[in-house]
XYZ file of C-alpha atoms in Angstrom:
523
model
C 9.057 -71.855 43.062
C 8.769 -68.061 43.265
C 12.473 -67.786 44.163
C 13.588 -69.167 40.816
C 11.047 -67.259 38.745
C 11.944 -64.029 40.536
C 15.696 -64.647 40.154
C 15.203 -65.379 36.449
C 13.300 -62.105 36.155
C 16.158 -60.259 37.864
C 18.687 -61.631 35.356
C 16.413 -60.612 32.497
C 16.076 -57.090 33.912
C 19.846 -56.806 34.366
C 20.238 -57.167 30.595
C 17.208 -55.076 29.633
C 17.586 -52.177 32.066
C 21.376 -52.234 32.634
C 20.677 -52.018 36.356
C 22.615 -53.742 39.112
C 21.280 -56.821 40.869
C 21.389 -54.902 44.122
C 19.160 -52.075 42.933
C 16.697 -54.417 41.237
C 16.257 -56.509 44.373
C 16.339 -53.947 47.150
C 14.561 -51.039 45.445
C 11.405 -53.109 45.059
C 9.017 -54.299 47.734
C 6.623 -57.212 47.612
C 8.987 -60.031 46.700
C 7.577 -63.431 47.607
C 11.121 -64.633 48.279
C 13.489 -63.391 50.950
C 15.318 -60.420 49.334
C 18.717 -61.483 50.684
C 18.292 -65.001 49.307
C 17.068 -63.589 45.987
C 20.048 -61.243 45.786
C 22.519 -64.013 46.577
C 21.104 -66.417 43.989
C 20.870 -63.764 41.249
C 24.418 -62.538 41.876
C 25.959 -66.005 41.989
C 24.037 -67.160 38.921
C 25.324 -64.122 37.013
C 28.918 -64.836 38.128
C 28.651 -68.462 36.996
C 26.528 -67.759 33.922
C 29.293 -68.233 31.336
C 30.211 -71.712 32.618
C 26.633 -72.801 33.267
C 25.504 -71.534 29.865
C 28.125 -73.710 28.196
C 26.918 -76.775 30.088
C 23.250 -76.050 29.345
C 23.830 -75.354 25.679
C 26.016 -78.400 25.046
C 23.674 -80.688 26.976
C 20.684 -79.737 24.840
C 18.402 -79.324 27.877
C 16.646 -76.228 26.526
C 15.838 -78.039 23.322
C 13.970 -80.694 25.331
C 12.494 -78.762 28.257
C 10.399 -76.179 26.425
C 8.981 -74.718 29.651
C 12.438 -73.511 30.719
C 13.601 -70.063 29.709
C 17.383 -69.560 29.474
C 17.309 -67.475 32.663
C 15.236 -70.007 34.580
C 17.458 -72.878 33.473
C 20.496 -70.878 34.593
C 19.346 -70.324 38.193
C 18.049 -73.892 38.581
C 21.288 -75.385 37.266
C 23.265 -73.159 39.607
C 21.488 -74.531 42.660
C 21.560 -78.104 41.355
C 25.370 -78.147 41.308
C 26.619 -75.183 43.316
C 24.239 -74.665 46.233
C 24.946 -76.643 49.414
C 21.233 -77.364 49.845
C 20.543 -78.006 46.171
C 17.395 -76.819 44.428
C 14.985 -75.423 47.022
C 12.004 -77.355 45.674
C 10.425 -80.756 46.346
C 11.921 -83.533 44.234
C 8.501 -84.093 42.672
C 8.139 -80.457 41.559
C 8.026 -79.910 37.802
C 10.846 -77.355 37.740
C 13.059 -79.585 39.879
C 12.486 -82.560 37.591
C 12.996 -80.527 34.402
C 16.640 -80.007 35.368
C 17.482 -82.908 37.704
C 16.588 -85.600 35.175
C 19.389 -84.226 32.984
C 21.882 -84.157 35.878
C 24.247 -86.762 34.433
C 24.496 -84.983 31.093
C 24.816 -81.563 32.716
C 27.460 -82.822 35.125
C 29.526 -84.191 32.251
C 29.334 -80.882 30.364
C 30.145 -78.920 33.515
C 33.236 -81.079 34.000
C 34.320 -80.409 30.411
C 33.799 -76.675 30.920
C 35.930 -76.851 34.064
C 38.736 -78.717 32.308
C 38.678 -76.277 29.385
C 39.516 -73.600 31.940
C 42.445 -75.593 33.291
C 40.859 -76.335 36.663
C 41.427 -79.753 38.259
C 38.556 -79.397 40.703
C 35.328 -77.506 41.223
C 36.976 -75.586 44.067
C 39.683 -74.362 41.686
C 37.041 -73.257 39.197
C 35.138 -71.493 41.971
C 38.308 -69.631 42.995
C 38.955 -68.631 39.395
C 35.430 -67.304 38.934
C 35.638 -65.433 42.226
C 38.913 -63.882 41.085
C 37.381 -62.772 37.787
C 34.527 -61.213 39.751
C 36.808 -59.587 42.302
C 36.230 -56.122 40.870
C 32.598 -56.413 41.913
C 32.034 -56.221 45.653
C 29.457 -58.206 47.586
C 26.745 -55.617 47.113
C 27.104 -55.694 43.347
C 28.823 -52.310 43.015
C 32.242 -51.893 41.417
C 35.143 -51.274 43.784
C 37.032 -49.090 41.349
C 40.007 -51.454 41.163
C 39.781 -51.800 37.401
C 38.906 -49.495 34.555
C 35.548 -50.397 33.028
C 35.283 -50.708 29.276
C 31.927 -49.043 28.645
C 30.235 -45.971 30.087
C 26.604 -45.848 31.090
C 24.606 -43.954 28.481
C 21.638 -41.879 29.588
C 19.148 -40.188 27.261
C 17.425 -37.113 28.637
C 13.707 -37.507 27.932
C 12.794 -34.111 26.492
C 9.091 -34.939 26.561
C 9.278 -34.298 30.308
C 12.468 -32.355 30.981
C 15.558 -30.788 29.415
C 19.282 -31.464 29.400
C 20.021 -28.332 31.386
C 17.399 -29.175 33.989
C 18.955 -32.603 34.563
C 22.473 -31.129 34.693
C 21.229 -28.809 37.419
C 19.477 -31.545 39.422
C 20.183 -35.239 38.837
C 23.762 -34.654 37.672
C 24.544 -31.543 39.733
C 27.356 -33.290 41.650
C 29.000 -34.830 38.597
C 32.382 -33.665 37.306
C 32.317 -32.738 33.629
C 34.561 -34.847 31.368
C 35.805 -33.777 27.942
C 35.822 -37.347 26.568
C 34.009 -40.605 27.170
C 37.272 -42.220 28.250
C 37.523 -39.846 31.200
C 34.218 -41.166 32.569
C 35.761 -44.648 32.704
C 38.936 -43.756 34.578
C 37.589 -41.737 37.474
C 37.454 -44.573 40.015
C 34.506 -43.927 42.291
C 34.099 -40.338 41.124
C 30.873 -39.249 39.473
C 31.786 -38.115 35.973
C 29.648 -37.007 33.026
C 30.310 -36.369 29.351
C 27.797 -34.680 27.032
C 27.746 -36.585 23.760
C 28.869 -34.675 20.687
C 26.826 -36.685 18.178
C 23.351 -37.323 19.618
C 21.535 -34.407 21.293
C 20.351 -34.860 24.892
C 22.569 -37.899 25.466
C 25.172 -38.150 28.216
C 27.732 -40.749 29.270
C 28.382 -41.232 32.971
C 30.707 -43.341 35.061
C 29.739 -47.013 34.612
C 29.393 -48.098 38.235
C 26.749 -45.545 39.140
C 23.249 -46.905 39.620
C 20.566 -44.468 38.445
C 17.605 -46.814 38.789
C 16.895 -45.637 42.319
C 16.847 -41.944 41.396
C 13.708 -39.844 41.143
C 14.582 -38.883 37.556
C 14.704 -42.519 36.438
C 11.560 -43.580 38.263
C 9.613 -40.623 36.831
C 10.775 -41.175 33.249
C 12.832 -37.987 33.048
C 15.936 -39.985 32.114
C 16.113 -43.227 30.123
C 19.004 -45.708 30.123
C 19.702 -46.164 26.422
C 22.986 -46.997 24.704
C 24.364 -44.559 22.185
C 23.980 -46.850 19.178
C 20.329 -47.396 20.115
C 19.778 -43.639 19.726
C 21.039 -43.552 16.141
C 17.912 -44.807 14.288
C 15.435 -42.219 15.604
C 17.970 -39.398 15.408
C 18.865 -40.300 11.818
C 15.172 -40.149 10.837
C 14.814 -36.824 12.699
C 11.160 -36.193 11.682
C 10.732 -32.460 11.152
C 7.892 -30.070 12.064
C 6.011 -30.539 8.786
C 6.448 -34.312 8.354
C 3.803 -36.961 8.900
C 3.452 -40.042 11.069
C 6.287 -42.445 11.874
C 5.912 -46.221 12.222
C 8.146 -48.106 14.646
C 7.786 -51.599 13.195
C 9.325 -53.684 16.015
C 8.822 -51.299 18.884
C 9.231 -53.077 22.247
C 10.609 -52.326 24.756
C 10.082 -48.752 23.575
C 13.316 -46.770 23.899
C 13.462 -45.901 20.203
C 9.698 -45.294 20.173
C 9.872 -42.713 22.958
C 12.982 -41.201 21.384
C 10.975 -40.604 18.198
C 8.209 -38.988 20.250
C 10.760 -36.756 21.985
C 12.218 -35.631 18.647
C 8.714 -34.783 17.373
C 8.206 -32.661 20.493
C 11.602 -30.971 20.092
C 10.769 -30.143 16.452
C 7.367 -28.755 17.479
C 5.496 -31.330 15.409
C 2.179 -31.579 17.242
C 0.237 -33.322 14.483
C 2.319 -36.411 13.776
C 1.964 -39.701 15.637
C 4.420 -42.488 16.344
C 2.640 -45.740 15.474
C 4.322 -48.462 17.535
C 3.790 -52.089 16.450
C 4.613 -55.094 18.617
C 3.328 -58.577 17.805
C 4.195 -60.219 21.144
C 1.604 -59.810 23.905
C 4.030 -59.602 26.842
C 6.358 -57.227 25.006
C 3.332 -55.117 24.056
C 2.614 -54.643 27.744
C 6.209 -53.545 28.313
C 5.906 -51.109 25.408
C 2.704 -49.604 26.814
C 4.277 -49.243 30.259
C 7.370 -47.575 28.817
C 5.253 -45.185 26.754
C 3.298 -44.056 29.802
C 6.400 -43.654 31.946
C 8.009 -41.469 29.287
C 4.883 -39.316 28.955
C 4.327 -40.230 25.323
C 0.634 -41.180 25.440
C -0.450 -38.194 23.319
C 2.022 -38.731 20.508
C 2.411 -42.537 20.538
C -0.233 -44.984 19.353
C 0.604 -48.470 20.597
C -0.674 -51.256 18.358
C -0.464 -54.140 20.803
C -0.123 -57.662 19.409
C 0.203 -56.169 15.928
C 2.452 -57.851 13.379
C 3.930 -55.101 11.199
C 4.004 -57.484 8.241
C 0.201 -57.669 8.379
C -0.278 -53.917 7.987
C -1.668 -52.823 4.627
C 0.700 -50.149 3.247
C -2.095 -48.739 1.073
C -4.648 -48.452 3.909
C -6.100 -45.009 4.585
C -4.860 -45.208 8.184
C -1.267 -45.079 6.956
C -1.575 -42.512 4.159
C 0.182 -39.948 6.360
C 3.157 -42.194 7.222
C 6.284 -40.486 5.915
C 8.951 -42.382 7.870
C 9.517 -45.855 9.301
C 11.963 -47.186 11.871
C 12.938 -50.844 11.501
C 14.962 -52.561 14.202
C 14.091 -56.226 13.641
C 15.105 -59.351 15.505
C 18.681 -60.251 14.712
C 21.563 -62.404 15.909
C 22.366 -59.942 18.694
C 26.061 -60.460 17.998
C 26.932 -56.817 18.615
C 25.239 -56.272 21.965
C 27.267 -55.867 25.103
C 25.311 -56.612 28.275
C 26.479 -55.909 31.767
C 25.069 -55.763 35.214
C 25.128 -52.237 36.579
C 27.662 -53.340 39.150
C 29.996 -54.940 36.623
C 28.559 -58.466 36.296
C 27.947 -59.807 32.817
C 24.984 -62.139 32.354
C 25.570 -64.868 29.774
C 22.696 -66.945 28.433
C 22.605 -70.355 26.777
C 21.333 -70.713 23.258
C 17.760 -71.945 23.324
C 17.692 -72.685 19.595
C 18.512 -76.334 18.820
C 20.790 -77.208 15.939
C 19.842 -79.399 12.984
C 20.440 -82.613 14.916
C 18.005 -81.604 17.634
C 20.651 -80.793 20.214
C 21.765 -77.422 21.420
C 24.727 -75.816 19.761
C 28.041 -77.378 20.649
C 29.762 -74.047 20.997
C 30.142 -72.217 24.232
C 27.516 -69.594 24.838
C 28.766 -66.134 25.523
C 25.309 -64.785 26.293
C 22.673 -62.823 24.425
C 24.307 -59.542 25.279
C 27.964 -60.486 24.793
C 29.784 -59.113 21.806
C 31.635 -61.423 19.399
C 35.030 -60.257 18.298
C 35.118 -62.256 15.109
C 37.735 -61.477 12.556
C 37.118 -58.628 10.171
C 36.990 -61.099 7.323
C 34.202 -63.093 9.019
C 32.227 -59.964 9.802
C 32.491 -58.174 6.482
C 33.070 -60.722 3.758
C 29.888 -60.753 1.679
C 28.404 -64.260 1.837
C 26.427 -65.786 -0.995
C 23.907 -68.121 0.657
C 20.734 -69.443 -0.861
C 17.921 -68.568 1.510
C 15.265 -71.227 2.062
C 11.983 -69.891 0.710
C 9.951 -71.217 3.610
C 11.823 -69.382 6.349
C 10.148 -66.009 6.770
C 9.014 -65.855 10.393
C 10.529 -63.439 12.886
C 13.107 -65.074 15.122
C 14.221 -64.131 18.609
C 17.732 -62.815 19.181
C 19.929 -65.682 20.301
C 23.606 -66.172 21.078
C 25.694 -67.390 18.184
C 28.470 -69.877 17.665
C 31.915 -68.682 18.695
C 34.921 -68.566 16.411
C 36.098 -72.103 17.146
C 32.921 -73.797 15.985
C 31.959 -74.812 12.473
C 30.260 -72.079 10.493
C 27.354 -74.089 9.055
C 24.884 -73.508 11.921
C 25.826 -69.849 12.177
C 25.492 -69.387 8.433
C 22.086 -71.072 8.395
C 20.793 -68.923 11.218
C 22.093 -65.692 9.681
C 20.546 -66.656 6.357
C 17.168 -67.289 7.992
C 17.311 -64.008 9.873
C 18.355 -61.978 6.839
C 15.480 -63.485 4.839
C 12.988 -62.173 7.380
C 14.793 -58.839 7.654
C 14.684 -58.411 3.880
C 10.928 -59.044 3.751
C 10.404 -56.522 6.556
C 12.403 -53.846 4.745
C 10.649 -54.448 1.426
C 7.281 -54.216 3.174
C 8.289 -50.850 4.663
C 9.261 -49.574 1.217
C 5.695 -50.175 0.018
C 4.053 -47.519 2.238
C 2.716 -44.968 -0.204
C 3.787 -41.707 1.443
C 6.998 -42.975 3.040
C 10.056 -40.871 2.341
C 12.574 -42.208 4.844
C 13.339 -45.531 6.507
C 15.999 -46.251 9.087
C 17.015 -49.913 9.195
C 19.193 -51.008 12.097
C 20.339 -54.169 13.827
C 22.506 -54.990 16.823
C 24.502 -57.425 14.704
C 28.089 -57.089 13.495
C 27.472 -59.360 10.510
C 27.421 -58.044 6.939
C 24.681 -60.541 6.088
C 22.200 -58.862 8.448
C 23.210 -55.289 7.654
C 24.563 -54.013 4.334
C 23.648 -57.223 2.529
C 19.954 -56.884 3.491
C 19.804 -53.252 2.410
C 21.598 -53.824 -0.885
C 19.261 -56.713 -1.747
C 16.233 -54.600 -0.830
C 17.424 -51.758 -3.062
C 17.573 -54.168 -5.993
C 13.969 -55.248 -5.457
C 11.066 -54.173 -7.662
C 9.378 -52.057 -4.995
C 12.608 -50.138 -4.383
C 13.152 -49.475 -8.081
C 9.554 -48.463 -8.693
C 9.471 -46.055 -5.750
C 12.993 -44.708 -6.165
C 14.475 -45.772 -2.845
C 18.160 -44.997 -2.364
C 20.719 -44.630 0.417
C 20.669 -41.284 2.192
C 23.894 -39.530 1.262
C 26.245 -38.581 4.057
C 25.870 -34.875 3.361
C 22.074 -35.276 3.657
C 22.234 -36.921 7.060
C 21.465 -35.064 10.285
C 24.494 -33.208 11.652
C 25.588 -35.652 14.360
C 25.355 -38.664 12.058
C 27.147 -36.810 9.292
C 30.075 -36.379 11.690
C 30.019 -40.024 12.829
C 33.219 -41.632 11.596
C 32.550 -45.379 11.353
C 30.946 -46.374 8.076
C 29.781 -49.476 6.252
C 31.516 -52.141 4.235
C 33.286 -50.753 1.143
C 32.044 -48.766 -1.815
C 28.381 -47.827 -1.777
C 28.120 -48.955 1.841
C 30.216 -45.979 2.952
C 26.874 -44.242 3.374
C 25.914 -46.820 6.014
C 26.615 -46.177 9.678
C 28.366 -48.685 11.903
C 29.146 -48.719 15.602
C 31.588 -51.526 16.262
C 33.435 -51.389 19.560
C 37.117 -52.182 19.336
C 38.988 -54.044 22.051
C 39.645 -50.655 23.616
C 37.433 -47.606 23.696
C 39.850 -45.896 21.318
C 38.641 -42.400 20.499
C 36.085 -42.641 23.273
C 32.973 -42.463 21.116
C 31.510 -45.520 22.822
C 28.259 -47.288 22.062
C 27.460 -50.839 21.043
C 28.152 -52.882 17.961
C 25.664 -52.821 15.145
C 24.786 -51.482 11.743
C 22.342 -48.911 10.476
C 21.325 -47.469 7.151
C 19.162 -44.516 6.268
C 17.148 -44.649 3.075
C 14.885 -42.174 1.366
C 12.509 -42.270 -1.583
C 12.706 -39.726 -4.407
C 9.818 -38.896 -6.690
C 12.184 -39.772 -9.517
C 14.463 -42.752 -9.096
C 18.130 -41.860 -8.960
C 21.081 -43.828 -10.192
C 22.756 -44.158 -6.795
C 20.133 -46.570 -5.421
């Protein structure tokens, strides 16, 4: 049983930490499973994850077997159909039965997935998948045969170190690149580009694994995508400003970034108040805070729902800024194994008829390249009044599917996001809020902010969009902006099919807002 739980954990860490399967398995001791077996299962499950996710999602297994996580279902289904020895558990074991009793349905969906890819047999499909994975060698590291699409972004944790110190030590052997694109085309060379927008952020060649380095293990460097650095940098709390609330803080990258900016600005009095309602994610947040050295400036409110905070409470009278990065569709996130493997996950949210979505799952961290009209056309849904709870990020329908399920889910998410933003606006001393998502959809980004700005609390407190000329220098120079008109003041980071100008990052949207003592007309 430990093999499958440990393999599921590896796949989860691949997405969260952007580390390779190899480094995650072999840099850690104390596995209950044989490391070589664990590595083989995790790697093969990642290679097959797109096909297996389709079969799992269309079969509706996750909607029935509540004890199965998407990652756990993925590795079990892999061994059920693709391992010579089958699932390495007794037939009477609960995990074995949770998948095997759906074997007929899963087999049918796997056959359909195979035929959709033009393969007459499982062997042909296996050869095709192996060919697609041919740029990743057996140890999980890229072989340099193809140019990767995304760099690896690394934030220098200035709570513990400095950019120059890391250039002199961790990155001493790296060749300096003038653009992000140059870090992608260097083959097996170690290349580094210092970002021109976000301070203390560097892009390095994508196939380099930093998780085994002393700097990573000691919290001196943090693997954090460029777009993920925008919210804290846009807030940029100065030396005389008060506390900052991170409303949905786990795993903690943005939280520790805020703490680092406070330290850089010599603000020794302010605290970052980090809220996380989920117990397990609260533990991750606490661990990340300690690793980054932020214990003195970060107050972790474990198992704390931000929506239950009282904005008028004395405890929060000194809060002048809030960072909101709520649960969203995740449609703009690109996930990749450090060695080049992409982990796709099935949708665990059933549709209205009780079955899993009929569309193929591209994975939680796989970007959707929907048409510009689909992404930016302002929808006019009627949100159900009863749907206000926070929802987990899940994969969405692809372009070929009907839009009703997607529209319903986006509507539900935007309803929660709107309530979260309005709640943040009610904090009495708040002057700035950064609202960000990792979604490409207008409904979760500009639409939420524009609705919030029309609310009573926004009008009474004078909330408006932060003008471009008021934004911190790097964000003022950022070229991609929001959807039309007033939304030009919004920031967007949507990756094109190619890297283009080499700015890099991940898809998503972000807006900065500030409150004036007197309401202004450009709300």
